[in-house]
Amino acid sequence: MQDDPRIRIAARTVDRRRPTLWYKDAIIYQTHVRAFFDSNNDGVGDFPGLTEKLDYIEDLGVSAIWLLPFFPSPLKDDGYDISDYCAVNPAYGTLDDFRTFVEAAHARGLRVLIELVVNHTSDQHPWFQRARRAPKGSPERDFYVWSETGHEYDEARIIFIDSEISNWTWDPIAKAYFWHRFYSHQPDLNFDNPLVIREVKNILNFWLDLGVDGFRLDAVPYLIEREGTDGENVPETHRVLKMIRAEVERRNPDCVLLAEANQMPKDTLPYFGNGDECHMAFHFPLMPRMFIAVAQEDSTPIIEVVESTMRLPENCQWAIFLRNHDELTLEMVTEDERDYMWQFYATHRRLRINLGIRRRLATLLDGDCRRIELLNSLLFSMPGTPVLYYGDEIGMGDNPFLGDRDVVRTPMQWSADSNAGFSKADTVALYLPPVMDPLFGYQAVNVEVQKKIRSSLLNWMRWVIRVRNAHQAFGRGDFRFLHPENRKVLAYLRCFGEETILCVANLSETMQAVQLDLSDLAGCIPIDLFGGCLMPVIEAAPYPLTLGGHAFYWLRLLSPEEARSRSDNPQEAMDRPELPAKDRIQGQRPSG
Ligand code: GLC
């Protein structure tokens, strides 16, 4: 594989000397080591398995991989309950396996982001075991947040409302209550203790030395608690984040910090600081509003939220996502919006958890390819870096009969072979069963089959990603909404340098006509980024377009001079990527 010239070219793109803002052009693929591929057939995915499947991830066209926690852990919260920050959970391999994985990813030009989960540890972490036995008021005890009464900070909400009744839990060994924003086996670290800060720096440096390119900062709004507040976004939190940023920058100026701050727009923006805290933050405010807009066939929810979250420091970027490993959170929408979302997307109580919906993208959208493609077109063209959850590129299903959020964490569906081609272990040994229902199960939905079918979701995703990657305007461009009268149509411009791209999406199930005010672009000629079709020239009068149900267009606007000089060769298109011969159905023509 090392002889493959593509790999040599890609390897050169990872330049570790100076900040490149690479994350602005990136597409991030989120996966869990244990869910991806099991190389030793013990039923659990592992680093060698993930390394084996890097060809698949590279072929998708993404540029970075974000790994869910893979550290030693009692796994009561799927690894977000960490008992050792500087090691690999033996079930997933060794530190050497991790090193090999990072090297192999880098050789392909793929960056690696990992989790920094330091709001809390597992109660099995040696720091907690030591703290609960240490004298009151000692630095060891004060690694965590304690109370004699369990009444402090009572304005802080409970996040896991389906399983917890308080943010305080009595510890019989310490003979005191300890503070936890999540499960009661996850005591919160005390960021007022300088020794905790020192440990966080050690963790960062440990993984930076192993070559990681970024950290997702888990649950950052809750790092610090203060009386008289709701314990979220407390100003001192930003001092901690600036410290983390400085530490990371000192070691690797190209390393990226991605905040998980599930907050209202005005409270999410401060996580960027003045460009000196997190480089990226998940666009939690936008995510549910994309689903609401499609359900209501109305662009307003998207326009309102994007317009209120446009002003970011130069070096910062939103991370946009549709689904992830958690429930589709509805914490930060109004009660009416939440009820609407529940009624529309999760009528059965089993599909809900806490204040959210535990389903994957394909099941949320009833397997409707047109809506899946439409939402992905928004994911890949709205302002920000797209984050794609493993399996959603093939329309993988979920299993609502599993506990907690395991519903959406089942093995990757590689083929119709036993255990979805994920593992050759006995099914009983699998960490979770693969999805087996007739619509979304592995016999119907899997990589092997979708590779062969030219029009499959997988091949469509490869195509869209290829088109996005060819135009920096999507990652870095300015953003401007057009405001057509027909609110079922969402239209916006992405502009970067000489390039202007017009994106138009029909949120409705049926055909729509729309008139766009493009008078300032009169004389330009739109050209379709997928097929290269030239459209009629834009004039001062409103530009008419019609779109089929749930259709979308990405049109580059050629200036009159450009259009003239290209008239011999209007094919600026990015054709559908060809299927390699080995993936083609026998006897099929190369171009389908
Ligand atoms: C984050 C993670 C979630 C986890 C929680 C507590 O929100 O995304 O999976 O349960 O933190 O660690």
XYZ file of C-alpha atoms and ligand atoms in Angstrom:
604
model
C 0.000 0.000 0.000
C 2.917 2.335 0.716
C 3.673 2.239 -3.016
C 0.362 3.787 -3.888
C 1.250 7.269 -5.265
C -2.029 8.729 -3.919
C -0.846 8.002 -0.405
C 2.440 9.780 -0.927
C 0.604 12.860 -2.179
C -1.828 12.768 0.737
C 0.966 12.350 3.259
C 2.456 15.639 2.173
C -0.761 17.458 3.015
C -0.251 16.953 6.775
C 2.085 19.828 7.591
C 2.731 20.046 11.311
C 4.676 23.295 11.398
C 2.111 26.044 11.311
C -1.632 26.559 11.738
C -3.301 25.874 8.429
C -6.951 26.289 9.444
C -7.290 22.817 7.924
C -10.458 22.231 9.924
C -12.283 24.792 7.809
C -11.972 22.596 4.719
C -12.427 19.331 6.573
C -15.155 16.734 6.659
C -15.102 14.766 9.901
C -16.169 11.131 10.180
C -17.259 10.171 13.685
C -16.944 6.575 14.781
C -16.385 4.288 17.720
C -13.486 1.826 17.636
C -15.625 -0.906 19.145
C -18.368 -0.465 16.533
C -16.292 -0.380 13.369
C -14.494 -3.642 12.698
C -13.411 -6.584 14.843
C -10.012 -7.875 13.666
C -9.516 -10.630 16.253
C -13.078 -11.950 16.273
C -13.749 -11.501 19.964
C -16.972 -9.584 19.261
C -15.572 -6.102 19.915
C -14.180 -3.711 17.311
C -10.531 -2.772 17.777
C -7.746 -0.508 16.518
C -6.277 -3.078 14.100
C -9.803 -3.479 12.674
C -10.242 0.263 12.284
C -6.825 0.514 10.627
C -7.864 -2.235 8.200
C -10.907 -0.200 7.226
C -9.079 3.073 6.610
C -9.330 2.479 2.860
C -13.092 2.699 3.198
C -12.943 5.943 5.187
C -10.435 7.469 2.790
C -12.516 6.437 -0.194
C -15.532 8.251 1.243
C -13.526 11.447 0.797
C -13.562 12.659 4.411
C -10.475 14.310 5.869
C -10.588 13.549 9.589
C -11.755 10.847 11.980
C -13.207 11.640 15.394
C -13.017 8.672 17.752
C -15.394 8.203 20.659
C -13.660 7.392 23.983
C -11.385 4.351 23.771
C -9.730 4.586 27.199
C -9.883 2.089 30.088
C -13.333 2.391 31.590
C -16.011 0.356 33.386
C -18.092 1.220 30.263
C -21.192 2.238 32.173
C -21.474 5.275 29.880
C -19.852 3.758 26.788
C -16.406 4.992 27.779
C -17.349 8.517 28.891
C -16.636 7.138 32.360
C -12.846 7.037 32.207
C -10.679 5.216 34.731
C -7.307 5.893 33.054
C -6.740 8.810 30.693
C -3.383 7.740 29.313
C -4.001 4.226 28.027
C -6.107 2.256 25.565
C -8.915 0.006 26.756
C -7.429 -3.500 26.299
C -10.639 -4.603 24.590
C -9.749 -2.223 21.720
C -6.015 -2.961 21.482
C -2.795 -1.451 22.785
C -1.110 1.931 22.677
C 1.054 0.529 19.887
C -2.085 -0.345 17.939
C -3.244 3.239 18.450
C 0.125 4.547 17.238
C -0.071 2.348 14.148
C -3.584 3.583 13.479
C -2.562 7.246 13.721
C 0.412 6.687 11.417
C -1.735 4.870 8.872
C -4.384 7.617 9.029
C -1.768 10.338 8.592
C -0.221 8.483 5.671
C -3.579 8.917 3.946
C -3.856 12.583 4.878
C -6.555 11.779 7.442
C -6.394 13.668 10.763
C -7.369 12.077 14.063
C -9.488 13.745 16.727
C -10.003 12.121 20.115
C -12.082 12.886 23.203
C -11.017 14.966 26.174
C -13.567 14.016 28.832
C -12.479 15.954 31.890
C -15.693 17.372 33.294
C -15.892 14.075 35.179
C -14.152 10.739 35.637
C -15.430 7.278 36.431
C -15.901 6.623 40.140
C -13.375 3.828 39.544
C -10.639 6.300 38.627
C -7.744 6.162 41.130
C -8.190 9.913 41.708
C -11.700 9.298 43.034
C -10.698 6.247 45.030
C -7.976 8.342 46.621
C -10.210 11.395 47.119
C -12.981 9.589 48.955
C -10.442 8.303 51.506
C -8.354 11.489 51.792
C -8.824 13.943 54.675
C -11.432 16.645 54.151
C -9.908 19.793 52.672
C -6.777 17.989 51.401
C -5.711 18.586 47.771
C -6.363 14.881 47.022
C -9.912 15.083 48.371
C -10.451 18.311 46.473
C -9.914 16.689 43.100
C -13.713 16.438 43.220
C -16.578 18.624 44.443
C -17.970 17.651 47.855
C -20.804 18.737 50.119
C -21.932 17.942 53.667
C -25.584 18.558 52.827
C -26.151 17.965 49.113
C -28.090 21.208 48.856
C -25.586 23.499 47.127
C -25.945 24.628 43.488
C -29.603 23.689 43.470
C -30.329 25.836 40.420
C -28.418 23.393 38.202
C -30.777 21.271 36.086
C -30.504 17.500 35.871
C -29.323 16.428 32.418
C -30.061 12.686 32.443
C -33.615 13.123 33.692
C -34.571 9.544 32.829
C -32.034 8.074 35.232
C -30.900 10.623 37.851
C -32.846 12.444 40.539
C -30.106 14.720 41.869
C -26.709 16.128 40.921
C -25.432 15.074 44.365
C -24.807 11.471 45.463
C -23.895 10.289 48.944
C -20.568 8.489 49.203
C -20.488 6.219 52.250
C -16.686 6.056 52.230
C -16.094 9.822 52.107
C -19.168 10.362 54.285
C -20.081 13.288 52.080
C -22.014 14.025 48.890
C -20.137 14.342 45.597
C -21.232 16.473 42.616
C -22.024 14.972 39.182
C -23.798 16.538 36.203
C -24.257 13.174 34.483
C -24.542 9.655 35.891
C -23.948 9.149 39.615
C -20.938 6.968 38.758
C -19.314 10.000 37.068
C -18.082 12.410 39.768
C -17.207 15.886 38.433
C -13.605 17.027 38.699
C -12.962 20.244 40.596
C -11.462 22.821 38.240
C -10.770 25.194 41.120
C -7.984 22.807 42.146
C -4.688 23.641 40.342
C -3.670 19.968 40.590
C -6.609 19.042 38.392
C -5.506 21.601 35.802
C -2.000 20.131 35.923
C -3.395 16.648 35.229
C -5.418 17.955 32.292
C -2.245 19.402 30.782
C -0.507 16.052 31.244
C -3.312 14.260 29.429
C -3.218 16.734 26.537
C 0.521 16.392 26.153
C 0.415 12.611 26.368
C -1.907 12.372 23.359
C -0.313 15.243 21.463
C 2.974 13.357 21.647
C 1.217 10.397 20.064
C 0.264 12.588 17.124
C -3.407 13.401 17.617
C -4.683 16.355 15.604
C -7.551 17.481 17.774
C -9.702 17.017 20.845
C -13.445 17.104 21.244
C -14.017 18.806 24.567
C -16.795 16.847 26.201
C -19.437 18.642 28.255
C -17.472 21.901 28.626
C -20.309 24.136 29.861
C -20.353 22.258 33.158
C -16.678 22.408 34.132
C -17.198 24.898 36.927
C -20.004 25.369 39.431
C -20.878 28.565 41.291
C -23.604 29.304 43.825
C -26.409 31.470 42.463
C -25.949 30.236 38.864
C -27.372 27.321 36.913
C -23.857 25.873 36.777
C -23.570 26.257 33.000
C -21.244 28.596 31.083
C -19.854 30.069 34.298
C -17.356 32.815 33.242
C -14.365 31.066 34.864
C -14.895 28.173 32.402
C -13.371 30.373 29.735
C -10.170 30.797 31.744
C -9.805 27.014 31.729
C -10.445 26.838 27.996
C -7.878 29.531 27.248
C -5.373 27.570 29.301
C -6.159 24.366 27.372
C -5.821 26.247 24.076
C -2.458 27.742 25.058
C -1.135 24.351 26.143
C -2.214 22.680 22.917
C -0.900 25.496 20.750
C 2.480 25.359 22.426
C 2.853 21.696 21.403
C 1.061 21.626 18.053
C -0.291 24.889 16.592
C -2.303 22.864 14.103
C -4.215 20.910 16.723
C -7.904 21.701 16.886
C -10.300 21.997 19.832
C -13.945 21.174 19.197
C -16.420 22.126 21.922
C -19.444 20.112 22.902
C -21.496 22.980 24.288
C -25.153 22.182 23.928
C -26.474 25.667 24.627
C -28.591 28.446 23.202
C -26.898 30.434 20.378
C -25.882 33.352 22.615
C -24.294 30.976 25.134
C -22.537 28.831 22.517
C -20.706 31.700 20.818
C -18.473 32.514 23.840
C -16.813 29.090 23.481
C -14.860 30.538 20.562
C -13.534 33.312 22.851
C -11.717 35.889 20.776
C -10.360 33.122 18.632
C -8.290 31.980 21.620
C -10.525 29.207 23.015
C -12.133 26.509 20.855
C -11.465 26.511 17.116
C -14.794 24.826 16.536
C -18.038 24.192 18.387
C -20.898 21.943 17.393
C -23.797 23.911 15.979
C -26.324 22.506 18.469
C -28.764 25.359 17.820
C -28.939 24.566 14.092
C -29.257 20.771 14.217
C -32.840 20.368 15.499
C -33.980 23.333 13.401
C -32.931 21.572 10.197
C -35.260 18.713 11.162
C -38.050 21.138 12.104
C -37.662 22.995 8.791
C -37.970 19.780 6.788
C -40.927 18.604 8.865
C -42.746 21.949 8.527
C -41.585 22.572 4.950
C -40.538 26.037 6.036
C -37.091 27.640 5.825
C -37.734 30.129 8.675
C -36.278 28.088 11.593
C -32.998 27.611 9.714
C -32.744 31.242 8.600
C -33.415 32.618 12.077
C -30.865 30.453 13.839
C -28.116 30.802 11.238
C -28.519 34.582 11.123
C -28.106 34.744 14.895
C -24.915 32.676 14.828
C -22.959 34.124 11.935
C -20.360 36.267 13.602
C -17.412 34.089 14.586
C -13.766 35.058 15.044
C -11.800 34.672 11.762
C -10.034 31.471 12.785
C -13.170 29.727 14.070
C -15.743 27.483 12.490
C -18.999 25.730 13.371
C -19.105 21.941 13.268
C -22.407 20.982 11.665
C -24.024 17.615 12.244
C -27.297 15.818 11.734
C -26.851 12.889 14.095
C -24.263 11.604 16.528
C -23.814 8.909 19.165
C -26.235 10.589 21.602
C -29.943 11.248 21.399
C -31.048 13.966 18.978
C -31.101 16.531 21.718
C -34.085 18.827 22.149
C -32.803 20.558 25.276
C -32.272 23.892 23.578
C -35.544 24.328 21.685
C -38.813 25.728 23.017
C -41.336 23.389 24.609
C -43.601 23.757 21.588
C -40.780 22.893 19.219
C -39.868 19.889 21.353
C -43.448 18.611 21.356
C -43.625 19.115 17.624
C -40.383 17.183 17.074
C -41.571 14.355 19.320
C -44.916 14.162 17.541
C -43.320 14.217 14.122
C -40.180 12.111 14.541
C -40.776 9.947 17.644
C -44.400 9.111 18.219
C -43.503 6.008 20.233
C -42.272 6.667 23.784
C -39.553 4.052 23.268
C -37.886 6.304 20.720
C -37.405 9.099 23.281
C -34.815 9.469 25.982
C -34.190 12.345 28.383
C -35.124 15.438 26.337
C -34.394 13.897 22.968
C -34.934 11.238 20.339
C -32.803 8.127 20.086
C -32.873 7.300 16.407
C -30.508 7.363 13.482
C -30.836 9.620 10.459
C -32.351 7.002 8.135
C -34.963 5.808 10.630
C -35.894 9.387 11.608
C -36.647 10.009 7.950
C -38.508 6.709 7.420
C -35.797 5.585 5.007
C -36.911 8.310 2.574
C -33.863 8.719 0.316
C -34.948 12.122 -0.945
C -35.134 13.622 2.550
C -31.895 11.883 3.555
C -30.173 13.446 0.540
C -31.785 16.825 1.139
C -30.605 17.002 4.755
C -27.148 15.861 3.710
C -27.080 18.599 1.081
C -27.629 21.101 3.910
C -24.996 19.387 6.058
C -22.448 19.776 3.254
C -23.274 23.338 2.225
C -24.315 25.341 5.294
C -21.580 27.402 6.979
C -19.368 25.011 8.940
C -17.458 21.760 8.888
C -19.681 18.704 8.358
C -19.474 15.862 10.866
C -20.830 12.563 9.606
C -21.856 9.786 12.001
C -20.612 6.329 10.958
C -23.212 4.260 9.174
C -25.346 7.242 8.212
C -23.568 7.253 4.853
C -25.307 3.960 4.049
C -28.602 4.750 5.790
C -27.939 2.281 8.596
C -30.756 1.573 11.027
C -31.041 1.445 14.814
C -32.425 -0.914 17.427
C -34.935 0.762 19.760
C -34.974 -2.283 22.029
C -31.445 -1.661 23.267
C -30.826 0.346 26.424
C -29.900 4.023 26.722
C -28.212 5.323 23.542
C -26.901 1.911 22.473
C -29.848 2.109 20.083
C -27.644 4.088 17.680
C -24.293 2.474 18.501
C -24.644 -0.938 16.860
C -21.950 -2.623 14.698
C -21.152 -1.109 11.333
C -23.030 -2.967 8.594
C -20.344 -4.145 6.193
C -22.127 -6.970 4.385
C -24.977 -9.456 4.472
C -22.659 -12.068 6.048
C -23.247 -13.139 9.625
C -22.833 -10.358 12.220
C -23.080 -7.830 9.376
C -19.514 -8.746 8.346
C -18.349 -6.861 11.441
C -17.005 -9.867 13.343
C -16.687 -13.615 13.031
C -17.329 -14.140 16.748
C -20.388 -16.028 17.928
C -23.251 -13.559 17.838
C -23.692 -13.916 21.585
C -20.184 -12.500 22.099
C -20.819 -9.271 20.173
C -20.692 -6.068 22.231
C -24.156 -5.313 20.782
C -26.245 -7.136 18.179
C -26.247 -5.737 14.641
C -29.495 -4.242 13.391
C -31.586 -7.000 11.881
C -34.959 -5.543 10.930
C -36.057 -6.085 7.329
C -35.912 -2.397 6.329
C -32.661 -1.154 7.867
C -30.934 -4.353 9.007
C -27.610 -5.502 7.624
C -29.113 -7.835 5.048
C -30.842 -4.904 3.384
C -28.426 -2.078 4.182
C -24.711 -2.748 3.964
C -21.509 -1.402 2.457
C -20.818 -4.348 0.167
C -24.099 -4.060 -1.678
C -24.103 -0.269 -1.789
C -20.620 -0.193 -3.263
C -21.939 -2.144 -6.241
C -25.047 -0.098 -6.853
C -24.137 3.055 -8.679
C -27.102 5.046 -7.353
C -26.821 3.830 -3.748
C -26.749 6.293 -0.853
C -23.098 5.400 -0.265
C -22.091 6.253 -3.827
C -24.224 9.387 -3.734
C -22.445 10.479 -0.542
C -19.055 9.855 -2.156
C -20.166 12.067 -5.022
C -21.465 14.931 -2.850
C -18.324 14.836 -0.740
C -16.178 14.947 -3.848
C -18.053 17.989 -5.111
C -17.790 19.729 -1.755
C -14.066 19.005 -1.535
C -13.526 20.608 -4.938
C -14.859 24.008 -3.786
C -13.348 25.840 -0.843
C -16.349 28.169 -0.797
C -18.299 25.518 1.141
C -15.808 25.422 3.994
C -14.495 28.967 4.024
C -16.899 31.071 2.023
C -19.043 33.967 3.189
C -22.654 33.122 3.618
C -25.752 35.082 2.569
C -29.397 34.037 2.566
C -31.644 35.046 -0.291
C -35.146 35.634 0.962
C -37.576 34.332 -1.663
C -41.276 34.730 -1.044
C -41.770 30.964 -1.238
C -40.614 29.909 2.221
C -40.596 26.244 1.287
C -37.409 26.968 -0.622
C -34.161 27.705 1.191
C -31.627 29.631 -0.898
C -28.184 30.956 -0.021
C -24.911 32.055 -1.552
C -21.448 30.820 -0.594
C -18.657 33.115 -1.804
C -14.915 32.651 -1.549
C -12.405 34.560 -3.644
C -13.605 34.548 -7.228
C -16.078 31.773 -6.603
C -19.789 32.165 -5.871
C -22.023 29.155 -5.360
C -25.797 29.348 -5.214
C -27.437 26.640 -3.094
C -31.168 26.100 -3.387
C -33.104 23.435 -1.483
C -36.772 22.514 -1.712
C -37.896 21.598 1.810
C -41.252 20.450 0.500
C -42.317 17.041 -0.711
C -43.854 18.473 -3.859
C -42.566 20.574 -6.722
C -41.952 24.253 -5.973
C -41.316 27.346 -8.066
C -39.229 30.173 -6.719
C -38.021 33.604 -7.847
C -34.610 34.640 -6.560
C -33.358 38.206 -6.389
C -29.913 37.857 -7.949
C -29.852 41.295 -9.574
C -26.367 42.047 -8.178
C -25.144 38.987 -10.069
C -26.773 39.887 -13.388
C -24.796 38.573 -16.342
C -23.568 35.479 -14.490
C -24.376 32.025 -15.783
C -25.176 29.265 -13.265
C -23.585 25.900 -13.899
C -24.579 22.746 -12.027
C -21.718 21.414 -9.915
C -22.821 17.825 -10.373
C -23.647 17.440 -14.040
C -22.203 20.607 -15.609
C -25.513 21.756 -17.060
C -25.462 25.456 -17.980
C -28.554 27.371 -16.905
C -30.045 30.523 -18.434
C -28.132 33.723 -17.774
C -29.077 35.740 -14.660
C -30.733 39.053 -15.420
C -31.783 42.052 -13.357
C -35.295 40.609 -13.042
C -35.937 37.869 -10.420
C -34.401 34.553 -11.473
C -37.005 31.786 -11.786
C -36.237 28.226 -10.756
C -38.384 25.157 -10.300
C -37.408 22.238 -8.105
C -38.901 18.770 -7.749
C -39.955 17.580 -4.305
C -37.011 17.650 -1.857
C -34.613 18.500 -4.694
C -31.597 20.742 -4.284
C -29.213 22.563 -6.617
C -25.613 23.603 -6.138
C -24.868 26.092 -8.922
C -21.596 27.876 -9.440
C -22.167 31.322 -10.880
C -19.786 31.913 -13.764
C -19.013 35.576 -14.384
C -19.769 36.729 -17.961
C -16.005 36.710 -18.805
C -15.545 33.255 -17.321
C -18.581 31.990 -19.171
C -17.202 33.348 -22.468
C -13.759 31.862 -21.989
C -15.225 28.490 -21.065
C -17.726 28.319 -23.871
C -15.670 25.639 -25.673
C -15.614 23.516 -22.572
C -18.567 24.069 -20.292
C -17.898 20.792 -18.452
C -16.913 22.077 -15.044
C -18.861 19.225 -13.582
C -17.696 16.776 -10.998
C -19.053 13.552 -12.445
C -20.267 10.766 -10.246
C -17.179 8.846 -9.083
C -16.752 5.658 -11.117
C -17.098 2.340 -9.376
C -13.820 0.415 -9.299
C -14.024 -2.712 -11.470
C -13.975 -4.976 -8.425
C -17.143 -3.351 -7.073
C -19.109 -3.388 -10.308
C -21.967 -5.823 -10.809
C -20.746 -8.311 -13.378
C -21.355 -7.212 -16.919
C -22.124 -3.627 -15.937
C -20.804 -0.814 -18.127
C -18.243 1.432 -16.369
C -20.543 4.451 -16.548
C -23.639 2.686 -15.256
C -21.355 13.888 26.478
C -21.350 12.660 25.595
C -22.331 11.649 26.124
C -21.994 11.311 27.558
C -21.931 12.584 28.403
C -21.401 12.312 29.767
O -22.539 14.580 26.387
O -21.631 13.016 24.273
O -22.348 10.488 25.345
O -22.946 10.436 28.092
O -21.062 13.536 27.800
O -20.042 11.998 29.686
